[in-house]
Coordinates of C-alpha atoms in Angstrom, one line a residue:
Chain A
M29 CA 63.1 95.4 144.5
A30 CA 63.9 92.3 142.6
A31 CA 62.0 89.9 144.8
K32 CA 58.9 91.9 144.0
K33 CA 56.0 89.6 143.7
L34 CA 54.6 89.9 139.9
R35 CA 51.0 90.5 141.5
R36 CA 52.1 94.1 142.8
A37 CA 54.0 94.6 139.0
R38 CA 50.3 95.4 137.8
L39 CA 50.1 92.0 135.6
S40 CA 46.7 90.8 135.3
Q41 CA 45.6 88.0 138.1
E42 CA 45.2 85.1 135.7
L43 CA 48.7 85.5 133.9
C44 CA 50.3 85.5 137.5
E45 CA 48.6 82.3 138.4
R46 CA 49.7 81.0 135.4
L47 CA 53.2 81.7 135.9
S48 CA 53.0 80.7 139.5
R49 CA 52.2 77.0 138.1
H50 CA 55.5 77.4 136.5
Q51 CA 57.1 78.7 139.9
I52 CA 57.7 82.2 138.7
T53 CA 56.6 84.6 141.5
T54 CA 59.0 87.5 141.5
C55 CA 60.2 89.8 139.3
Q56 CA 63.4 88.1 139.4
D57 CA 62.0 84.9 138.0
F58 CA 60.2 86.5 135.2
L59 CA 63.5 88.2 134.1
C60 CA 65.9 86.0 134.5
L61 CA 63.9 83.8 131.5
S62 CA 64.8 84.1 127.6
F63 CA 62.4 85.4 125.7
L64 CA 61.1 82.0 124.1
E65 CA 60.9 80.5 127.5
L66 CA 58.6 83.7 128.2
M67 CA 56.4 82.9 125.4
K68 CA 56.0 79.4 126.2
V69 CA 54.8 80.1 129.9
T70 CA 52.9 83.3 129.5
G71 CA 51.2 81.6 126.0
Q72 CA 51.5 85.0 124.4
S73 CA 52.5 86.4 121.4
Y74 CA 56.3 87.9 121.1
Y75 CA 54.9 91.4 120.9
N76 CA 52.4 90.7 123.9
V77 CA 55.9 89.3 125.8
Q78 CA 57.6 92.4 124.6
K79 CA 55.6 94.7 126.5
L80 CA 55.2 92.3 129.3
L81 CA 58.6 92.7 130.0
C82 CA 58.9 96.2 129.6
E83 CA 55.9 96.5 132.1
V84 CA 57.6 94.0 134.5
S85 CA 60.8 96.0 134.0
R86 CA 59.2 99.3 135.0
A87 CA 58.2 97.8 138.0
C88 CA 61.8 97.1 139.1
A89 CA 64.0 99.8 137.2
P90 CA 65.1 102.3 139.4
K91 CA 63.9 106.0 139.3
M92 CA 66.2 108.7 137.4
Q93 CA 67.5 111.5 138.7
T94 CA 69.8 114.0 137.2
A95 CA 73.3 114.5 138.5
Y96 CA 71.8 118.3 139.0
E97 CA 69.1 117.2 141.7
L98 CA 71.5 115.0 143.4
K99 CA 73.8 117.9 143.9
L100 CA 70.8 120.2 144.9
R101 CA 69.9 117.8 147.4
K102 CA 73.3 117.8 148.6
S103 CA 73.9 121.8 148.6
V104 CA 70.5 121.9 150.7
N105 CA 71.9 120.3 153.4
P106 CA 75.7 121.1 153.2
S107 CA 76.6 120.3 157.2
S108 CA 75.2 116.7 156.6
A109 CA 77.2 115.8 153.7
F110 CA 80.1 115.2 155.8
L111 CA 81.6 114.1 159.1
S112 CA 84.5 116.5 160.3
T113 CA 86.8 114.5 161.9
T114 CA 88.3 117.5 163.8
L115 CA 92.1 116.8 162.4
H116 CA 92.5 119.6 159.8
S117 CA 94.9 118.2 157.4
L118 CA 92.7 115.2 157.3
D119 CA 89.8 117.0 156.4
K120 CA 91.3 119.0 154.0
V121 CA 92.4 115.9 151.9
L122 CA 89.1 114.2 152.5
H123 CA 87.3 117.2 150.9
G124 CA 85.6 117.9 153.9
G125 CA 85.9 114.5 156.3
V126 CA 83.9 111.3 156.3
P127 CA 81.8 111.2 153.5
C128 CA 78.0 110.6 154.5
G129 CA 76.4 108.0 152.4
S130 CA 79.2 105.9 151.4
L131 CA 81.7 103.6 153.0
T132 CA 85.3 104.7 154.1
E133 CA 87.8 102.1 154.8
I134 CA 90.3 102.5 157.2
T135 CA 93.4 100.4 157.1
S136 CA 96.7 100.0 158.8
P137 CA 99.4 98.0 160.7
P138 CA 98.1 96.7 164.1
G139 CA 99.0 99.5 166.5
C140 CA 98.7 102.4 164.2
G141 CA 95.4 103.7 165.8
K142 CA 92.5 102.4 164.0
T143 CA 90.1 101.6 166.9
Q144 CA 91.1 105.0 169.0
F145 CA 90.2 106.7 165.6
C146 CA 86.9 104.8 165.4
I147 CA 86.3 105.4 169.1
M148 CA 87.0 109.4 168.3
V149 CA 84.5 109.3 165.6
S150 CA 81.8 107.9 167.4
V151 CA 82.4 110.5 170.1
L152 CA 82.2 113.1 167.2
A153 CA 78.8 111.8 165.9
T154 CA 77.3 112.2 169.4
L155 CA 77.9 115.6 169.4
P156 CA 75.3 118.1 168.6
V157 CA 75.3 120.0 164.6
S158 CA 76.5 123.0 166.1
M159 CA 79.6 121.5 167.2
G160 CA 80.2 119.5 163.9
G161 CA 78.8 116.3 164.7
L162 CA 75.5 114.5 163.5
D163 CA 73.5 114.7 166.5
G164 CA 72.6 111.0 166.8
A165 CA 73.2 107.6 167.7
V166 CA 76.2 105.3 167.0
I167 CA 76.0 101.6 166.0
Y168 CA 79.7 100.1 166.8
I169 CA 79.9 96.2 165.8
D170 CA 83.3 95.1 167.8
T171 CA 84.6 91.8 166.3
E172 CA 88.0 91.9 168.3
S173 CA 86.5 93.0 171.7
A174 CA 88.9 95.8 171.4
F175 CA 86.4 98.5 172.7
S176 CA 86.7 100.2 175.8
A177 CA 84.3 102.4 177.6
E178 CA 86.5 103.9 179.8
R179 CA 88.7 105.0 177.1
L180 CA 85.8 106.3 175.4
I181 CA 84.9 108.6 178.3
E182 CA 88.4 109.7 178.5
I183 CA 88.5 111.0 175.1
A184 CA 85.6 112.8 175.4
A185 CA 86.2 114.6 178.6
H186 CA 89.8 115.4 177.3
R187 CA 88.7 116.9 174.0
F188 CA 85.6 118.7 174.8
P189 CA 86.0 119.7 178.1
A190 CA 84.0 122.6 177.9
Y191 CA 80.8 120.4 176.3
F192 CA 81.2 117.5 178.6
D193 CA 81.6 119.4 181.7
S194 CA 79.1 117.1 183.9
D195 CA 78.6 113.3 184.7
E196 CA 74.9 113.8 183.0
K197 CA 76.1 114.9 179.7
L198 CA 78.9 111.9 179.4
F199 CA 76.1 109.2 180.4
C200 CA 74.1 110.6 177.9
M201 CA 76.7 110.2 175.2
T202 CA 77.6 106.7 176.1
R203 CA 73.9 105.6 176.1
N204 CA 73.8 106.8 172.4
I205 CA 76.3 104.5 171.5
H206 CA 75.5 101.0 170.7
L207 CA 78.0 98.4 171.3
Y208 CA 77.4 95.5 169.3
R209 CA 79.9 92.3 170.0
E210 CA 79.8 89.8 167.1
L211 CA 82.7 87.1 166.8
T212 CA 81.8 85.0 163.9
C213 CA 80.8 85.8 160.3
G214 CA 77.9 84.7 160.4
S215 CA 76.5 86.6 163.1
V216 CA 78.3 89.8 161.9
L217 CA 76.2 89.2 158.8
K218 CA 73.0 89.0 160.5
R219 CA 73.6 91.9 162.5
I220 CA 73.9 94.1 159.4
M221 CA 71.2 92.9 157.9
S222 CA 68.9 93.6 161.2
L223 CA 70.2 97.1 161.0
E224 CA 67.6 99.1 158.9
E225 CA 65.1 98.8 161.6
E226 CA 67.5 99.7 164.6
I227 CA 68.7 102.9 162.5
I228 CA 65.3 104.5 162.3
S229 CA 64.0 103.3 165.7
K230 CA 67.0 104.5 167.5
K231 CA 68.1 107.5 165.0
V232 CA 71.3 106.1 164.4
K233 CA 73.8 108.3 162.2
L234 CA 77.1 106.6 162.1
I235 CA 77.9 102.7 161.6
I236 CA 81.2 101.6 162.8
I237 CA 82.5 97.9 162.3
D238 CA 85.8 97.1 163.9
S239 CA 87.1 95.1 162.3
I240 CA 86.1 93.0 159.1
A241 CA 89.0 91.7 158.6
S242 CA 89.8 89.9 161.7
V243 CA 86.2 87.9 161.4
V244 CA 86.9 87.2 158.1
R245 CA 90.6 85.8 158.4
K246 CA 89.6 83.6 161.4
E247 CA 87.1 81.8 159.7
F248 CA 88.2 81.5 156.0
D249 CA 91.5 79.8 155.6
T250 CA 92.1 81.1 152.0
K251 CA 94.4 77.9 151.3
L252 CA 91.6 75.8 151.6
Q253 CA 89.6 75.6 148.1
G254 CA 86.4 76.9 147.7
N255 CA 86.7 79.0 150.8
L256 CA 87.7 81.8 148.6
A257 CA 84.9 81.9 146.9
E258 CA 82.7 81.7 149.9
R259 CA 84.7 84.7 151.6
S260 CA 84.0 86.8 148.6
N261 CA 80.4 85.9 148.7
F262 CA 80.2 86.6 152.5
L263 CA 82.4 89.9 152.0
A264 CA 80.4 91.3 148.9
R265 CA 76.9 90.6 150.6
G266 CA 77.8 92.4 153.5
A267 CA 79.4 95.3 151.8
S268 CA 75.8 95.6 149.4
V269 CA 74.0 95.8 152.4
L270 CA 76.1 98.2 154.4
K271 CA 76.4 100.3 150.7
Y272 CA 72.5 100.4 151.0
L273 CA 72.2 101.3 154.3
A274 CA 74.9 104.2 154.1
E275 CA 73.0 105.8 150.8
E276 CA 69.4 105.1 152.1
F277 CA 70.1 106.9 155.4
S278 CA 72.9 109.2 154.2
I279 CA 75.2 108.1 157.1
P280 CA 79.0 107.3 157.0
V281 CA 80.1 103.8 157.5
Chain B
M22 CA 54.3 84.5 101.2
Q23 CA 55.3 80.7 101.5
R24 CA 56.8 81.6 104.9
D25 CA 56.5 78.8 107.0
L26 CA 54.3 79.0 110.1
G27 CA 56.8 78.3 112.6
G28 CA 58.8 81.9 111.6
L29 CA 55.6 83.9 112.7
P30 CA 55.5 85.4 116.0
L31 CA 52.5 83.6 117.0
A32 CA 51.6 82.2 120.5
P33 CA 52.9 78.7 120.9
A34 CA 49.4 77.3 121.8
L35 CA 48.1 78.8 118.9
R36 CA 50.2 78.0 116.5
A37 CA 50.4 74.4 117.7
R38 CA 46.5 74.4 117.0
L39 CA 47.4 75.9 113.3
V40 CA 49.6 73.0 112.9
A41 CA 47.5 70.3 114.0
A42 CA 45.0 71.6 111.9
G43 CA 47.3 71.1 108.5
F44 CA 48.6 74.6 108.0
Q45 CA 51.8 74.8 106.7
T46 CA 52.4 78.3 105.5
A47 CA 51.2 81.7 106.1
Q48 CA 49.5 82.1 102.2
E49 CA 47.1 78.9 103.3
L50 CA 46.4 81.0 106.4
L51 CA 45.4 84.4 104.4
D52 CA 43.1 82.4 101.6
T53 CA 40.9 81.0 104.7
G54 CA 40.1 83.8 106.1
P55 CA 39.0 84.8 109.7
C56 CA 35.7 82.7 109.8
G57 CA 37.1 80.0 108.4
L58 CA 40.3 80.0 110.7
S59 CA 37.8 80.2 113.6
K60 CA 35.9 77.3 112.6
E61 CA 38.7 75.0 111.6
I62 CA 40.8 75.4 114.7
G63 CA 38.0 76.7 117.2
I64 CA 39.0 79.7 118.4
S65 CA 36.8 82.9 118.6
K66 CA 36.7 85.3 115.3
E67 CA 38.1 88.3 116.9
E68 CA 41.5 86.0 117.7
A69 CA 41.3 84.8 114.4
L70 CA 41.1 88.4 113.0
E71 CA 44.4 88.7 115.3
V72 CA 46.0 86.1 114.1
L73 CA 45.7 87.3 110.1
Q74 CA 46.6 91.2 111.0
V75 CA 49.8 89.7 112.5
V76 CA 50.6 87.3 109.5
R77 CA 49.7 90.1 106.9
Q78 CA 52.2 92.6 109.1
E79 CA 54.6 90.1 108.9
C80 CA 54.7 89.2 105.0
H81 CA 54.2 92.9 104.2
G82 CA 57.4 93.5 106.1
D83 CA 59.2 90.7 103.9
A84 CA 57.9 91.7 100.5
A85 CA 59.0 95.5 101.8
R86 CA 62.6 93.6 102.5
T87 CA 62.8 91.6 99.4
A88 CA 62.1 94.9 97.2
G89 CA 65.0 96.6 98.5
G90 CA 63.2 99.1 100.5
L91 CA 64.1 100.1 104.1
G92 CA 63.6 97.3 106.5
A93 CA 64.8 95.9 109.4
T94 CA 67.8 94.5 107.8
R95 CA 70.3 97.2 107.3
K96 CA 72.1 96.8 104.2
C97 CA 74.7 98.8 102.9
T98 CA 78.1 99.2 101.0
A99 CA 81.1 99.5 102.8
L100 CA 81.6 102.9 101.2
E101 CA 78.5 104.3 102.8
L102 CA 79.8 102.7 106.0
L103 CA 83.1 104.3 105.3
E104 CA 81.5 108.0 105.1
E105 CA 79.3 107.6 108.1
E106 CA 82.4 106.3 110.2
Q107 CA 84.4 109.3 109.0
A108 CA 81.6 112.1 109.9
Q109 CA 81.2 110.3 113.1
G110 CA 82.3 112.2 116.3
F111 CA 84.3 111.0 119.0
I112 CA 84.2 111.8 122.7
I113 CA 87.7 113.1 124.3
T114 CA 88.9 112.0 127.3
F115 CA 91.0 115.1 127.5
C116 CA 94.0 113.3 127.8
S117 CA 95.6 113.4 124.2
A118 CA 97.9 110.3 124.7
L119 CA 94.7 108.1 125.3
D120 CA 92.7 109.8 122.5
N121 CA 95.6 109.0 120.2
I122 CA 95.7 105.4 120.8
L123 CA 92.1 105.2 120.9
G124 CA 91.9 106.7 117.2
G125 CA 90.6 109.9 118.5
G126 CA 88.5 109.3 121.4
V127 CA 86.0 106.5 122.6
Q128 CA 83.7 105.8 119.2
L129 CA 79.8 106.1 118.9
T130 CA 78.3 103.1 117.9
K131 CA 80.8 100.9 119.9
I132 CA 81.0 99.4 123.2
T133 CA 83.9 100.3 125.1
E134 CA 85.1 98.4 128.0
I135 CA 87.3 99.7 130.6
C136 CA 89.4 97.2 133.2
G137 CA 91.1 97.6 136.2
A138 CA 91.7 97.2 139.4
P139 CA 90.0 99.3 142.6
G140 CA 91.3 102.7 142.8
V141 CA 93.1 103.1 139.7
G142 CA 90.7 105.5 138.0
K143 CA 87.8 103.7 136.5
T144 CA 84.9 105.9 137.7
Q145 CA 86.9 108.8 137.0
L146 CA 87.1 108.1 133.4
C147 CA 83.7 107.6 133.5
M148 CA 82.8 110.7 135.0
Q149 CA 84.9 112.9 132.7
L150 CA 83.5 110.9 129.6
A151 CA 79.9 112.1 131.0
V152 CA 81.3 115.5 131.2
D153 CA 83.0 115.5 127.8
V154 CA 80.3 114.1 125.7
Q155 CA 78.5 117.3 126.3
I156 CA 81.0 119.7 124.9
P157 CA 79.4 121.6 122.2
E158 CA 80.1 121.0 118.7
C159 CA 82.4 123.9 117.9
F160 CA 84.7 122.8 120.3
G161 CA 85.2 119.2 118.9
G162 CA 82.6 117.7 121.0
V163 CA 79.3 115.7 120.0
A164 CA 77.1 117.9 121.9
G165 CA 75.0 115.0 123.5
E166 CA 73.9 113.7 126.9
A167 CA 74.8 111.0 128.8
V168 CA 73.0 108.2 131.0
F169 CA 74.5 107.0 134.1
I170 CA 73.7 103.6 135.4
D171 CA 75.7 103.1 138.8
T172 CA 75.9 99.6 140.7
E173 CA 78.6 100.3 143.0
G174 CA 77.8 103.7 144.3
S175 CA 80.6 105.3 143.6
F176 CA 79.5 108.4 141.4
M177 CA 80.3 111.3 143.8
V178 CA 78.9 114.7 142.6
D179 CA 80.9 116.7 144.1
R180 CA 83.5 115.6 141.7
V181 CA 81.7 115.9 138.6
V182 CA 81.3 119.4 139.4
D183 CA 85.0 119.7 139.8
I184 CA 85.6 118.0 136.4
A185 CA 82.5 119.8 134.7
T186 CA 84.0 123.1 136.1
A187 CA 87.4 122.5 134.6
C188 CA 85.9 121.7 131.4
V189 CA 84.0 124.7 131.1
Q190 CA 87.1 126.7 131.9
H191 CA 89.2 124.9 129.2
C192 CA 86.4 125.7 126.7
Q193 CA 86.4 129.3 127.8
L194 CA 89.9 129.7 127.5
I195 CA 90.1 128.0 123.8
A196 CA 86.8 130.9 123.0
E197 CA 89.1 133.8 124.3
A198 CA 91.9 132.5 122.3
H199 CA 89.9 132.3 119.1
Q200 CA 86.9 134.6 119.4
E201 CA 84.6 133.4 117.1
E202 CA 80.7 133.9 117.2
D203 CA 79.6 130.4 117.5
H204 CA 82.0 129.9 120.5
L205 CA 80.9 132.5 122.5
K206 CA 77.0 131.2 122.1
A207 CA 77.6 127.7 122.6
L208 CA 79.6 129.0 125.9
E209 CA 76.2 130.4 127.0
T210 CA 74.7 126.9 127.4
F211 CA 77.6 125.1 128.5
C212 CA 77.5 126.0 131.7
L213 CA 77.4 124.0 135.0
E214 CA 73.8 123.2 135.8
N215 CA 73.2 122.3 132.4
I216 CA 76.0 119.8 132.3
L217 CA 74.8 118.2 135.7
S218 CA 70.8 118.2 134.4
H219 CA 71.8 116.5 131.3
I220 CA 73.5 113.7 133.3
Y221 CA 71.0 111.1 133.6
Y222 CA 71.5 108.8 136.7
F223 CA 70.1 105.4 137.4
R224 CA 71.4 103.5 140.5
C225 CA 70.8 99.9 140.5
R226 CA 71.2 97.7 143.3
D227 CA 71.2 94.3 142.0
Y228 CA 71.5 92.4 138.6
I229 CA 67.8 92.6 138.3
E230 CA 67.5 96.1 138.7
L231 CA 70.4 96.4 135.8
L232 CA 68.5 94.0 133.5
A233 CA 65.3 96.0 134.1
Q234 CA 66.9 99.2 133.2
V235 CA 68.5 98.2 130.4
Y236 CA 65.2 96.7 128.7
L237 CA 64.0 100.2 129.8
L238 CA 66.5 101.9 127.9
P239 CA 65.2 102.0 124.3
D240 CA 62.2 103.6 125.4
F241 CA 64.2 106.4 127.4
L242 CA 66.5 107.0 124.8
A243 CA 63.9 107.2 122.3
E244 CA 62.2 110.2 124.5
H245 CA 65.9 111.5 125.4
S246 CA 67.1 111.6 121.7
K247 CA 70.0 113.6 122.4
V248 CA 72.0 111.0 124.3
R249 CA 75.4 110.0 122.8
L250 CA 76.9 107.8 126.0
V251 CA 75.5 105.3 127.9
V252 CA 77.6 104.3 131.0
V253 CA 77.5 101.6 132.8
D254 CA 79.6 101.8 135.6
G255 CA 80.6 98.6 137.5
I256 CA 78.9 95.7 135.0
A257 CA 80.7 93.0 136.9
F258 CA 79.7 94.0 140.5
P259 CA 76.2 92.7 140.6
F260 CA 77.1 89.4 138.8
R261 CA 80.0 88.3 140.7
H262 CA 78.8 87.4 144.1
D263 CA 75.9 85.6 145.2
F264 CA 75.7 83.6 142.0
E265 CA 75.5 79.9 141.7
D266 CA 74.3 79.0 138.3
L267 CA 77.2 80.0 136.2
S268 CA 75.1 79.2 133.0
L269 CA 72.4 81.7 133.7
R270 CA 75.1 84.1 134.3
T271 CA 76.6 83.6 131.1
R272 CA 73.2 83.7 129.4
L273 CA 72.0 87.4 131.2
L274 CA 75.4 88.6 130.4
N275 CA 75.0 87.9 126.9
G276 CA 71.5 88.9 126.7
L277 CA 72.8 92.4 128.6
A278 CA 75.4 92.7 126.0
Q279 CA 73.3 92.1 122.6
Q280 CA 70.9 94.4 124.0
L281 CA 73.6 97.0 124.7
I282 CA 74.7 96.5 121.2
I283 CA 71.7 97.0 119.8
I284 CA 71.2 100.3 121.6
A285 CA 74.8 102.0 120.6
N286 CA 73.5 100.8 116.9
D287 CA 70.2 102.0 116.8
H288 CA 70.9 105.5 118.9
K289 CA 74.3 106.1 117.4
S290 CA 76.1 106.4 121.2
A291 CA 78.8 104.7 122.6
V292 CA 78.3 102.6 125.4
V293 CA 81.0 102.2 128.2
L294 CA 81.1 99.5 130.7
T295 CA 83.9 99.2 133.3
N296 CA 84.9 96.0 134.5
Q297 CA 86.5 94.5 137.8
M298 CA 89.8 92.6 137.6
T299 CA 90.0 89.1 139.0
T300 CA 93.3 86.9 139.3
R301 CA 94.0 83.8 137.2
I302 CA 96.5 81.1 139.1
G303 CA 98.7 79.9 136.6
Q304 CA 101.6 77.4 136.9
S305 CA 104.2 79.6 138.5
Q306 CA 102.3 83.0 139.0
S307 CA 98.9 84.8 138.9
T308 CA 97.9 87.1 136.7
L309 CA 95.4 89.9 136.5
V310 CA 92.5 89.3 134.1
P311 CA 89.1 90.9 133.3
A312 CA 87.0 89.6 135.4
L313 CA 83.4 87.9 134.1
G314 CA 85.1 85.0 131.9
E315 CA 86.2 84.6 128.3
S316 CA 83.0 84.8 126.9
W317 CA 82.4 88.1 128.3
G318 CA 85.5 89.3 126.3
H319 CA 83.6 88.9 123.0
A320 CA 80.9 91.3 124.0
A321 CA 83.0 94.7 123.8
T322 CA 84.4 96.0 120.7
V323 CA 87.2 98.4 122.3
R324 CA 88.8 97.1 125.7
L325 CA 91.1 99.3 127.6
I326 CA 93.0 98.0 130.8
L327 CA 94.1 100.5 133.7
H328 CA 97.0 99.6 135.9
W329 CA 99.6 100.5 138.3
D330 CA 103.4 100.2 137.3
N331 CA 104.7 101.2 140.6
S332 CA 103.5 104.6 141.3
Q333 CA 102.4 105.6 137.6
R334 CA 99.1 105.0 136.6
L335 CA 99.2 102.9 132.5
A336 CA 96.3 102.6 130.3
T337 CA 96.7 99.7 127.7
L338 CA 94.3 99.2 124.6
Y339 CA 93.9 95.4 125.1
K340 CA 91.5 94.7 122.3
S341 CA 90.5 97.4 119.2
P342 CA 89.4 96.5 115.7
S343 CA 91.2 99.6 114.5
Q344 CA 94.1 100.8 116.5
K345 CA 97.1 98.8 117.4
E346 CA 98.1 97.5 121.0
S347 CA 99.9 100.1 123.0
T348 CA 100.4 101.7 126.5
I349 CA 100.4 105.2 127.7
P350 CA 101.1 106.7 131.0
Y351 CA 98.2 109.0 132.6
H352 CA 97.2 111.6 135.5
I353 CA 94.2 111.9 137.5
T354 CA 94.3 115.8 138.7
S355 CA 91.8 117.9 140.7
H356 CA 90.4 118.6 137.3
G357 CA 90.4 115.2 135.9
F358 CA 92.1 112.7 133.3
R359 CA 95.2 114.5 132.0
D360 CA 98.2 113.5 130.4
V361 CA 101.2 113.3 132.1
Q362 CA 103.1 116.6 132.1
P363 CA 106.9 116.0 130.8
P364 CA 109.3 116.1 133.6
A365 CA 111.1 119.1 132.2
V366 CA 108.0 121.7 133.0
T367 CA 107.9 123.2 136.2
Q368 CA 104.7 121.3 138.1
T369 CA 102.4 123.4 139.3
A370 CA 100.8 122.6 142.8
E371 CA 97.4 121.7 141.0
D372 CA 99.1 119.2 138.5
T373 CA 100.9 117.0 141.4
E374 CA 98.0 117.4 143.8
M375 CA 96.0 114.2 143.2
N376 CA 92.0 113.3 143.7
P377 CA 91.7 113.9 147.4
R378 CA 89.8 110.7 147.5
K379 CA 92.2 108.5 146.0
R380 CA 94.4 106.7 148.4
P381 CA 97.9 108.3 147.8
R382 CA 100.2 106.0 146.4
R383 CA 102.9 107.8 146.8
E384 CA 104.9 110.6 148.6
E385 CA 103.6 114.3 147.8
E386 CA 106.4 115.8 145.5
K387 CA 106.9 118.6 147.4

């Protein structure tokens, strides 16, 4: 939205050309300038600049929704609001399960079962909606190389023996789980950025990143100066992209 | 009439030409007339007419101001201000201790900033206020609407439904106890659907969208004149990462603060911002301070810091022009923001049940 070209913001052609001479081509550049600078650059009077500012803002401002509309949208599709974890007490505490459309973080000391939980949730996501799943693909970004496909099949077969009665079904399920092994922060970030198209093409309904802390701790030593800022930058950028994906596609992350 | 050319809102190129032609005051411009002006500085007659209209408008505004009429400069005595402030309503938070230290609740026409570590309850308080601002006047509220600008994506509609239901129940209890006519009439309109439809939600993904939205807010508020609360949840989030140019950040933040102050005053609404905490590394220890730096601290009139003390949530009034600094404990229950129940009273299941979305900080007391 911010990188929207001024041309598409419905400003006049000559104004756009004049602004591009000063290297102002996107809404972001326009809105970052102060009033006096804008007056100088556009050569317009105060009131005109105010009107221009409103127009450009309208081009990038978000749409308004009332809380009621949000609720209606959610209640229209109640089953898609949460992914049930099939652990009843956990679901009760989480108000229904892992929420779709927002980020959920699972932390614990090593060995408690985070990766096992992730594997189980991947199986659940591939189940059809009638069984409480999301009937979709799963993207699993693994940074610790802890994902074991054998364990996946073991969980599926033991947990839902009635459903996975044939090898066919198991293969189908495993085909729906896309595993990406990333070992550096940079590649994790690149992978997250490229997810948008994959989500649409593969009909992904769940994104799992296991785990974000291991890559970050490996690469950024907080004792060194400047690393802290870089690390927070990386995390914040990753987090905002993931939030955007979660909200846009209404999937749990 | 002797107004200098430099103070008129003309385009800079035009102004440069007028100065080069020797004009110095607005009166000279008006005396020349459009045709003379267009010949002297080489612009078309229409442009010259426009310039004269602008000049005339400005001078007229000046004259009106000096004559003591209602101009853009708001002049009033302190007595009028006192009467205004006393008649003003507050937005209650349903936690009476918090309302007490704030002097009655969140004040209208002022900017209140809520800072705190993640998970302490800032968004909960904002959602509570968005519901509380709609309480009808006969119950002690301001009967207004709310604008919720969300930059972090932590607005959960289901939670607002819980809070709103609890609020409506509370009002119903009061109405039953008092049995007054206007109470019952107000209750008819104070229902869940109405509450939710009067919360206007904007989701801003980065700082440009936030800036654009704040520029457009005055027009939006002019259309929806009943808005009494503007919440910006997470003013720090879009500015904290990805910003290499710190001076640009300070400039944008100050501009934002100015805009919000103007909005708060013009529309008589309260502005509530939430801020994150950052660690300041001192000589021997590190302390948590509000993020965005010292200069941002001047933007808010009232500052509230929420923090933990072992397992108890506390709220501290950090900066306020009229109340003294104090700290109170509070609770977040399934109904929203509440006081801490005194330990003598047997706690019911509802009071000890924390908001299911929060990570549990202490053992359940059951």
